[in-house]
Coordinates of C-alpha atoms and ligand atoms in Angstrom, one line a residue:
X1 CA 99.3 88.6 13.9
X2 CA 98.3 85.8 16.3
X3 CA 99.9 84.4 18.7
X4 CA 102.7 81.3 18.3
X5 CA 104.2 79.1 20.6
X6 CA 107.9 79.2 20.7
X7 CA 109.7 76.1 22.0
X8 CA 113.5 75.6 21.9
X9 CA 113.7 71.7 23.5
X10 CA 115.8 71.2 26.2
X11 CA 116.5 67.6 27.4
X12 CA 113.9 66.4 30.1
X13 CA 113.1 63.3 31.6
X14 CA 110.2 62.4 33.3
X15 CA 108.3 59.6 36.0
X16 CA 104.8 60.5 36.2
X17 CA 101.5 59.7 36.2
X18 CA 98.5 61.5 34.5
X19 CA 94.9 61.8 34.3
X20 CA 94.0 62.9 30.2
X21 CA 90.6 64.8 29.4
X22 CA 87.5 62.9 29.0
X23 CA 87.0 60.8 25.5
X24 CA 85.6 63.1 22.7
X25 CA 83.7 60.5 20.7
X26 CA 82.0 59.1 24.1
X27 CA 81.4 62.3 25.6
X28 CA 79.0 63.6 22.0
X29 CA 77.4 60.0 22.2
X30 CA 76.0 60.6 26.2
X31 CA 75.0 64.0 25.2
X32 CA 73.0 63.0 22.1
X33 CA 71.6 60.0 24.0
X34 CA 70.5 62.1 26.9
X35 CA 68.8 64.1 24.9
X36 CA 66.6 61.7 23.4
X37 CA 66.2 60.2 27.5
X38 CA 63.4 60.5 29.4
X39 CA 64.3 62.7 32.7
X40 CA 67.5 63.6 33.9
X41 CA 70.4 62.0 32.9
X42 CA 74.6 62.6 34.0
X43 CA 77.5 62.7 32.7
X44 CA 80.4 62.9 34.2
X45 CA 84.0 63.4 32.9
X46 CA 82.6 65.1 30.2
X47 CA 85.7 66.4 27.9
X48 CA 85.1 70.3 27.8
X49 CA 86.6 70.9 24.8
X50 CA 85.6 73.1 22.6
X51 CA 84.0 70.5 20.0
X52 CA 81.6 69.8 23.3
X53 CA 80.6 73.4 23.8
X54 CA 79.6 73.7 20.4
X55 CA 77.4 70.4 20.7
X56 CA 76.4 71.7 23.9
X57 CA 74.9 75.0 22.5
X58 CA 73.3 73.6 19.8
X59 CA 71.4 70.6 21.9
X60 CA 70.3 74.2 23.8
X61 CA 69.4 75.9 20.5
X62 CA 67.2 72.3 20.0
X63 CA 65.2 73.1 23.3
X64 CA 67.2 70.8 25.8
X65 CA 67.9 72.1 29.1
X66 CA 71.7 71.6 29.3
X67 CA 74.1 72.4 32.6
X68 CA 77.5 72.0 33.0
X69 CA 78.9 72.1 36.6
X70 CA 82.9 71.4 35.7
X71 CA 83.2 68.1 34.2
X72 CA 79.7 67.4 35.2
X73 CA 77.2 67.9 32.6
X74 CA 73.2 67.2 33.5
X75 CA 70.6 67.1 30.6
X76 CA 66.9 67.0 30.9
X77 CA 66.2 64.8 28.2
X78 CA 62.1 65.2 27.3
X79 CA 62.3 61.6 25.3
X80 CA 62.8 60.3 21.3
X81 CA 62.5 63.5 19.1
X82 CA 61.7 65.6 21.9
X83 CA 63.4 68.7 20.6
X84 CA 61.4 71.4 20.8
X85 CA 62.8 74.8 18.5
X86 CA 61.3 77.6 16.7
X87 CA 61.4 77.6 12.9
X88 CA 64.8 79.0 11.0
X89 CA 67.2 78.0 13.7
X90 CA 70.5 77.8 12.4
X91 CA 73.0 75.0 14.5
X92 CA 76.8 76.0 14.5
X93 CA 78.9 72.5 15.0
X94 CA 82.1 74.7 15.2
X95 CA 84.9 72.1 14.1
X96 CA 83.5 68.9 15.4
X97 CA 82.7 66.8 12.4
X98 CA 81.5 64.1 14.6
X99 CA 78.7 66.5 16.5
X100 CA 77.7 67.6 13.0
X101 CA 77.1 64.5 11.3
X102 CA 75.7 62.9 14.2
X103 CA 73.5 65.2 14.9
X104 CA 71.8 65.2 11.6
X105 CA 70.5 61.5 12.6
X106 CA 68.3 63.5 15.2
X107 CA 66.6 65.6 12.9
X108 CA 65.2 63.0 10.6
X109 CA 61.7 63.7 11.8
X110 CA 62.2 67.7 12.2
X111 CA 58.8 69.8 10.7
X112 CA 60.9 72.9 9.7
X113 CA 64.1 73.2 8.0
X114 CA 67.3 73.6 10.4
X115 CA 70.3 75.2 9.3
X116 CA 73.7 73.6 10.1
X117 CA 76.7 75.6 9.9
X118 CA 80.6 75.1 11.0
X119 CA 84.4 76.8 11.1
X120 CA 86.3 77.0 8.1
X121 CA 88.0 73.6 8.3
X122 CA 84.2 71.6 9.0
X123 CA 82.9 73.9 5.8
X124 CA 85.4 71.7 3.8
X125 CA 84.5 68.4 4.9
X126 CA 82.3 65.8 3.0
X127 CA 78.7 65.4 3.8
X128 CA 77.1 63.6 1.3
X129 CA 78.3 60.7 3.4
X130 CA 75.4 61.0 6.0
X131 CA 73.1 63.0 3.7
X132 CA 72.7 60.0 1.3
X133 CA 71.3 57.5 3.1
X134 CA 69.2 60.2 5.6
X135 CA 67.8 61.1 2.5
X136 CA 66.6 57.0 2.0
X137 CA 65.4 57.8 5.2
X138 CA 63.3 60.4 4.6
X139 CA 64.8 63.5 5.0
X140 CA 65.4 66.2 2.6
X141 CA 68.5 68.6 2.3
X142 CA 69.1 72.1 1.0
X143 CA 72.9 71.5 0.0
X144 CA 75.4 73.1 -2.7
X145 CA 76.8 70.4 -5.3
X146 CA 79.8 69.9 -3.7
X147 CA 77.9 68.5 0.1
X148 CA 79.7 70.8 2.2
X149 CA 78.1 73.0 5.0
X150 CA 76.2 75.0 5.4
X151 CA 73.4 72.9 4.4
X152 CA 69.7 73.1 5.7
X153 CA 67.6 69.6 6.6
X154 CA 64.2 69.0 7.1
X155 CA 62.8 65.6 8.0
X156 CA 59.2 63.5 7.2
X157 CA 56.4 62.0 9.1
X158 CA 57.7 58.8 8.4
X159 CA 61.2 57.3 9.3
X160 CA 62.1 54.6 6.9
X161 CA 63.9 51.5 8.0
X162 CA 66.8 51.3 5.6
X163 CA 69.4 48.7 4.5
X164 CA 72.3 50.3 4.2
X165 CA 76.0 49.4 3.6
X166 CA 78.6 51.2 5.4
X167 CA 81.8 50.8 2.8
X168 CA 84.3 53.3 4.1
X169 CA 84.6 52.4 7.8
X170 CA 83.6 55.5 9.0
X171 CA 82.3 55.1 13.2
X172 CA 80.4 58.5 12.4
X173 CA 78.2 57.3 9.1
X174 CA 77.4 54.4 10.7
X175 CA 76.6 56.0 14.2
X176 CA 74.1 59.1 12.2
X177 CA 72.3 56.0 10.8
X178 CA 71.8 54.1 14.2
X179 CA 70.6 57.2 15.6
X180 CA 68.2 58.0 12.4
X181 CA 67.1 54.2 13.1
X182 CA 65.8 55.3 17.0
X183 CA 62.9 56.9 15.2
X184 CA 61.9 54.4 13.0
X185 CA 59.0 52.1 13.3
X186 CA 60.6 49.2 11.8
X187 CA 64.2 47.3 11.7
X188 CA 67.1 49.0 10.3
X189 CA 70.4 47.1 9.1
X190 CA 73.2 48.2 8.1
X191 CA 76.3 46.3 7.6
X192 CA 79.2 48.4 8.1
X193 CA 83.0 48.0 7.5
X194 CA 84.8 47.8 11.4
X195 CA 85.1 51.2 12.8
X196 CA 85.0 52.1 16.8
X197 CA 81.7 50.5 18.0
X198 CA 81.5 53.3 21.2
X199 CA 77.7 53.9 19.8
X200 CA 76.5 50.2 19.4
X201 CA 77.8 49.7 23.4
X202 CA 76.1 52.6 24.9
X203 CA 72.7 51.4 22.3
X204 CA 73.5 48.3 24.1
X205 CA 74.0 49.7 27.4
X206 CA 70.8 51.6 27.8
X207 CA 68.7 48.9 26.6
X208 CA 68.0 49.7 23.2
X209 CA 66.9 46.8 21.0
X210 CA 69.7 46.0 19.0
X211 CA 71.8 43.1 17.8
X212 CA 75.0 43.5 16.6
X213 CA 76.9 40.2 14.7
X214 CA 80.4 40.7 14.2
X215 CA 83.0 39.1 11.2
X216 CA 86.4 39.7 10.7
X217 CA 85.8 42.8 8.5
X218 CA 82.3 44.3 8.8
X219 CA 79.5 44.1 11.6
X220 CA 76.1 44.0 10.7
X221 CA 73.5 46.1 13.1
X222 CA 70.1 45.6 13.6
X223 CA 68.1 47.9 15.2
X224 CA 64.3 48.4 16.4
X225 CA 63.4 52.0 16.6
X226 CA 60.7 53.9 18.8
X227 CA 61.7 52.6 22.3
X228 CA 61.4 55.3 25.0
X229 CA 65.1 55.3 26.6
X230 CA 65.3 56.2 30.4
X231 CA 67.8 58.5 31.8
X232 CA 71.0 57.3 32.7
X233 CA 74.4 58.1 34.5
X234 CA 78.0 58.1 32.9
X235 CA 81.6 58.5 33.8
X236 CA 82.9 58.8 30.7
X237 CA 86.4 57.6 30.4
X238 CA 89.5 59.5 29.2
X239 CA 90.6 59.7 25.3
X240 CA 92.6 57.1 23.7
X241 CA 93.4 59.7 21.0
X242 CA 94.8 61.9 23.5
X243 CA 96.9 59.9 25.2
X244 CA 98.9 58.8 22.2
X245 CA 100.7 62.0 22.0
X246 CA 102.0 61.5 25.5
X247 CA 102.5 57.6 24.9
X248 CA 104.8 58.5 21.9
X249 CA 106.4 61.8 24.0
X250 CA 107.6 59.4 26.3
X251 CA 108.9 56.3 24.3
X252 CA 110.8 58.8 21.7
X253 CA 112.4 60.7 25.4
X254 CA 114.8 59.4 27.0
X255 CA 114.5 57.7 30.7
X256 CA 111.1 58.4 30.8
X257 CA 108.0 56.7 32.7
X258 CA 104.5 57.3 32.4
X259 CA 101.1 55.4 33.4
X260 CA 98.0 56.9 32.2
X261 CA 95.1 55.9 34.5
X262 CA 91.4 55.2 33.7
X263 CA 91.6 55.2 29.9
X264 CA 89.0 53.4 27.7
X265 CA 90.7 51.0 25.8
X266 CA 87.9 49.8 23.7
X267 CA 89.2 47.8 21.3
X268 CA 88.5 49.7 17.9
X269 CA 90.3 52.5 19.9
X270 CA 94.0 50.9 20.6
X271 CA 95.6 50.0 17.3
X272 CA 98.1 52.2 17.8
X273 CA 99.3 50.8 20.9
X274 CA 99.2 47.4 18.9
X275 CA 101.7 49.1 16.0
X276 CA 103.9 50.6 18.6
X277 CA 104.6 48.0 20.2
X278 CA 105.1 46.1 17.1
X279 CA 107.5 48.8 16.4
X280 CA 109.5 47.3 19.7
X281 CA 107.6 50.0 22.1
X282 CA 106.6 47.8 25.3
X283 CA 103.0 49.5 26.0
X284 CA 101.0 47.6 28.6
X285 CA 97.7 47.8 29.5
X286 CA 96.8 46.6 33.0
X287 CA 93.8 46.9 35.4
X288 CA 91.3 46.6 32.7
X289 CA 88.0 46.8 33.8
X290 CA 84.7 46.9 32.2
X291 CA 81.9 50.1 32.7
X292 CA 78.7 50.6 30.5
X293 CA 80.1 48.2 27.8
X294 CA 83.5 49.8 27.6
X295 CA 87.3 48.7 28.0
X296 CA 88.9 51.1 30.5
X297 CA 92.1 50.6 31.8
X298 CA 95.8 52.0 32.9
X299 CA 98.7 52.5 30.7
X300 CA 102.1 52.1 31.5
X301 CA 104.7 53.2 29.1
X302 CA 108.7 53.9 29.1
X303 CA 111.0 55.2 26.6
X304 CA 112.3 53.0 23.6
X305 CA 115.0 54.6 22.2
X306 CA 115.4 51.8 19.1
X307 CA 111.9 52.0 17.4
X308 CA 111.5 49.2 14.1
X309 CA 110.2 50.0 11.3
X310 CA 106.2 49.2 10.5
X311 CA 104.4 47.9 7.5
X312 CA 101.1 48.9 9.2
X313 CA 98.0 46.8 7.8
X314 CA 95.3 48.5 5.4
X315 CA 92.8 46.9 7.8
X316 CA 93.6 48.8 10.8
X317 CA 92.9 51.9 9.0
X318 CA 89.5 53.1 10.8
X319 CA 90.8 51.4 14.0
X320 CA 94.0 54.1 14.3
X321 CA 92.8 56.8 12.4
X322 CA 92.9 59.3 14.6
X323 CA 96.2 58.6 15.2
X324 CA 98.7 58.3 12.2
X325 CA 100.0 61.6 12.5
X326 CA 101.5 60.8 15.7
X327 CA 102.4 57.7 14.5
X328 CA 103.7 58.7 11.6
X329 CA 106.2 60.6 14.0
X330 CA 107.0 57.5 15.8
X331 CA 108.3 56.2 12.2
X332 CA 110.6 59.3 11.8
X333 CA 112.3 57.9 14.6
X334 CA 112.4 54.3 14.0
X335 CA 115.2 52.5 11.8
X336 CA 114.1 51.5 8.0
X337 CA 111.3 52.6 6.2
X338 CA 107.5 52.2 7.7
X339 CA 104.4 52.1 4.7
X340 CA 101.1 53.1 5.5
X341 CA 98.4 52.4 3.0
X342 CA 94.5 52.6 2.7
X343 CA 94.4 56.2 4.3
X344 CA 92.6 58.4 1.6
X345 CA 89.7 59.3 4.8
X346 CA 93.1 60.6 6.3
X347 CA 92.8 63.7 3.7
X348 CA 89.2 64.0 4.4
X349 CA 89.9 64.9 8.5
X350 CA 90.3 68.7 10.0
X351 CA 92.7 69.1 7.5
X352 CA 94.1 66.9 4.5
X353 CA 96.1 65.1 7.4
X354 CA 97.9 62.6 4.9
X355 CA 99.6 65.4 2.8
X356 CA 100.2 67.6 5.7
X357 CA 101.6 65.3 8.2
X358 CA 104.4 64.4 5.3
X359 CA 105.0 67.6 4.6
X360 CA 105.8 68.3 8.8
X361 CA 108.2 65.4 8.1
X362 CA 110.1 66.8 5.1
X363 CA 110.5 69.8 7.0
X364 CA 112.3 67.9 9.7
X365 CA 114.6 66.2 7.3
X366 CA 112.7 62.9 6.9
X367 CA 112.4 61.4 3.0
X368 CA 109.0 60.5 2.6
X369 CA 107.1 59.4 -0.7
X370 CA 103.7 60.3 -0.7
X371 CA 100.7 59.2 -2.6
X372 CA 97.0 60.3 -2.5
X373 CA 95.9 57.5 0.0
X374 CA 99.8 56.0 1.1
X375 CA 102.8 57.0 2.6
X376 CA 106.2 55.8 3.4
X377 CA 108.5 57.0 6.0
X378 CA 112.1 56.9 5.9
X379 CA 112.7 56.6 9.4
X380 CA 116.1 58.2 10.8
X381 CA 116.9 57.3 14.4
X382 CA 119.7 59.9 14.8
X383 CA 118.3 62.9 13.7
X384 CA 118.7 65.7 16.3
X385 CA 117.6 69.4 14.5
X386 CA 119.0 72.6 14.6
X387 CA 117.5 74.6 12.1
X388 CA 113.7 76.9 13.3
X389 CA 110.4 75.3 12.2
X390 CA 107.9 76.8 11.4
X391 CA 104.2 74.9 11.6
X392 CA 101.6 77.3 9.9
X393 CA 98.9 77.0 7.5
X394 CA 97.7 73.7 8.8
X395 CA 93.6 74.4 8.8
X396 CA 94.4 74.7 12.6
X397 CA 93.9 70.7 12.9
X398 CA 93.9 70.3 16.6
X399 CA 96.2 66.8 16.0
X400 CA 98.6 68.6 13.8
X401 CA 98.9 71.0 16.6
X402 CA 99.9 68.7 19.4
X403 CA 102.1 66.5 16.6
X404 CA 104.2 69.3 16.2
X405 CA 104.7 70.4 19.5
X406 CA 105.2 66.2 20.4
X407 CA 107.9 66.9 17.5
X408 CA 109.5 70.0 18.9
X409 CA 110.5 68.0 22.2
X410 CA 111.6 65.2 20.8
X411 CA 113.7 66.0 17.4
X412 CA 115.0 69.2 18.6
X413 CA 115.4 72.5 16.9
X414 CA 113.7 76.1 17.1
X415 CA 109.7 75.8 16.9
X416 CA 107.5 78.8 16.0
X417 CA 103.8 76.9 16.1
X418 CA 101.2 79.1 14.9
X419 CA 97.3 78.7 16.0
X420 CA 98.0 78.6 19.7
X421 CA 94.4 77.1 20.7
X422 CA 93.8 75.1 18.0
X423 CA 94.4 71.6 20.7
X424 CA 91.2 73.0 22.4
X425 CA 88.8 71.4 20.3
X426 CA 89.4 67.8 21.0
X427 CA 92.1 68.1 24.2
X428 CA 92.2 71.4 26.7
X429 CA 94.9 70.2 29.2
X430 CA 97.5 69.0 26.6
X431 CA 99.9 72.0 27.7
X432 CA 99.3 71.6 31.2
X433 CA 100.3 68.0 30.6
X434 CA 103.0 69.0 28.7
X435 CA 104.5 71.7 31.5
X436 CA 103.4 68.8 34.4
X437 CA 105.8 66.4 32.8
X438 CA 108.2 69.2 33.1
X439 CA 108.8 70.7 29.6
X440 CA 108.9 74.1 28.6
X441 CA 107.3 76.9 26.3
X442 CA 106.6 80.3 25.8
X443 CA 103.5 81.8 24.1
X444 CA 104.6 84.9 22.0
Ligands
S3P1 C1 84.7 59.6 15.2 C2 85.0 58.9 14.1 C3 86.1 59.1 13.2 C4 87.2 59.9 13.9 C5 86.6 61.1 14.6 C6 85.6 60.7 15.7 C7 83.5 59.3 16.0 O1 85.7 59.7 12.0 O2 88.1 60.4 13.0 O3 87.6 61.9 15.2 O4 83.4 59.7 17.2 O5 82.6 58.6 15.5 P1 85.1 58.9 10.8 O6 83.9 58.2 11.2 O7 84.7 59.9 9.7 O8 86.2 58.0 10.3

């Protein structure tokens, strides 16, 4: 049997400050980017997280020269598709959907066929979101019916510039598309329902010809391929997502204080600060600063111990979605009933998120009514648990992880947590955060 992680909460309060890991979805776009650079390029703050690693190995397995020195990562970049691999290489993405998806974007102009594989819960996910319009593109797939890995892709001569339409809000769609586009000869538009624009700044950043008009609901991005990109350098700033489990540890504790320095605060990143504070949290933001195109600033947060209730808008969807489970916690907590809508891509993440995130809530005593793409919360500000949870079978979804142990200090009770590492892929020093802010656990 593996092992769990036992927590029984004891009351703590904290004043501190933190540093979080480097941001995930930043940290695949430099290393990508660098590899298609001319020369050396730097990044650092990387996140070392397992999701990296696995992107890391297979840039190597692509022929890039790849070091890591801590957080610092250097890549000898040998220009636009200069990959340079032996025939029947097989890419293993691990669990990062993002590195996966993205990646394929890079191979649209690949002479053999490359096989790309992943861990149980990526083997589940959807592809036939980036292998449609790569196949408009020009390449070709070897894929079961259902688009799932493994799959094998080979590319063409000839990169087509596509129009496409982006309907789903999904950052990584959109993003496999821009970096198909690099290798075209020609203009490619896509017009793309709001989602975090992290890959359109650094495009814009390292001088790559692109325009980007945005409306209230969709942005439409043009872009001219086959410019040689030069090296560049990049402190990449620390996860959004991660923070929010220590943002909401601290407002649902008691007499706590936390600022969070140096985190990007793009705005497709921060809707959740936006609905917590809605919720009566009072989040604040200060010292923003701009670097490379991106928002980064502190963040200064204090308990709230009477949370409202949310009706979050469908809208925000792609802008929080790595959040709601956290969020949904937040609601557990807060007085009257929260609605969420418009989350079916929440059941298409590491695990089906939606359905499992209400189920964590029923099993700490909070009504919920769930449908395949909604949720209510009946919030319950009093609760305090005594009964033993146990939180297994959950596709070891690095977010459910960190939820429940969020959960575990803050509603009480007995917690047996199974899948121990499961927070490595996207965040390696959440439990030395958690012990730093002085709370307690034992790994059995
Ligand atoms: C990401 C986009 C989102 C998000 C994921 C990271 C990215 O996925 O959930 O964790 O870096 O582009 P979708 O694009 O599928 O919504």
């Amino acid at each position: 049997m593996g092992k769990k992680l036992f927590i029984e909460n004891k009351y703590n309060s904290f004043k501190k400050t933190i540093l979080v890991d480097g941001d995930k979805s930043i940290s695949i776009r430099t290393l990508l980017l660098g590899s298609q650079a001319y020369g050396n390029t730097l990044i650092e703050n990387i996140l070392l997280s397992e999701d990296i690693l696995s992107s890391i190995n297979c840039l190597k397995k692509l022929g890039v020269k790849i070091s890591l020195n801590n957080n610092k990562c250097s890549i000898h970049g040998k220009g636009l598709n200069g990959f340079k691999f032996k025939k029947n290489i097989i890419l293993n993405a691990g669990n990062s959907g993002t590195f996966a998806r993205l990646v394929l974007g890079l191979l649209v102009k690949s002479p053999y066929y490359i096989k790309l594989i992943g861990d149980r819960s990526l083997s589940k996910r959807d592809f036939a979101r980036v292998i449609l319009p790569l196949q408009k593109i020009g390449a070709t797939f070897k894929v079961n019916n259902k688009k799932t890995l493994p799959l094998q892709i080979i590319g063409s001569t000839f990169v087509n510039p596509i129009r496409y339409f982006e309907k789903r809000g999904s950052a990584q769609c959109k993003s496999t598309i821009m970096l198909a586009a690099l290798n075209s000869p020609g203009q490619t538009v896509i017009k793309a329902k709001k989602s975090r624009d992290h890959t359109e700044n650094i495009f814009k950043h390292l001088g790559i010809p692109i325009i980007v008009k945005k409306s209230k609901y969709y942005d439409e991005i043009k872009i001219k391929g086959q410019k040689d990109i030069k090296s560049f350098k990049y402190e990449v700033p620390s996860d959004p997502s991660s923070c929010a489990f220590f943002v909401v540890l601290t407002l649902l504790s008691k007499n706590c204080n936390l600022k969070i320095q140096n985190v990007n605060v793009n705005n497709s990143r921060i809707g959740y600060i936006k609905i917590l504070n809605k919720m009566g949290a009072k989040i604040k933001i200060k010292n923003v600063r701009t670097k490379y195109g991106e928002k980064q600033a502190d963040l200064y947060v204090k308990s709230q111990p009477t949370l409202k209730k949310i009706t979050c808008p469908p809208n925000l969807s792609s802008n929080l979605i790595d959040e709601f489970l956290i969020i949904f916690l937040a609601a557990a907590k807060a007085s009257g009933v929260s609605s969420f809508s418009n989350l079916g891509e929440l059941n298409k993440k590491e695990s089906p998120r939606l359905k499992l995130g209400s189920k964590l809530l029923n099993q700490l005593g909070i009504k919920t009514k769930l449908t395949k793409d909604s949720i209510k919360i009946f919030g319950n500000p009093t609760i305090g648990l005594k009964k033993t949870i146990n939180v297994k079978n959950y596709y070891k979804d690095h977010r459910i992880f960190m939820t429940s142990v969020i959960a575990a200090f803050t509603f009480g009770g007995k917690w047996k947590i199974d899948d121990i590492d499961s927070y490595k892929s996207s965040f390696p020093s959440f439990l030395n955060i958690v012990k730093k802010l002085g709370f307690k656990f034992k790994i059995v």
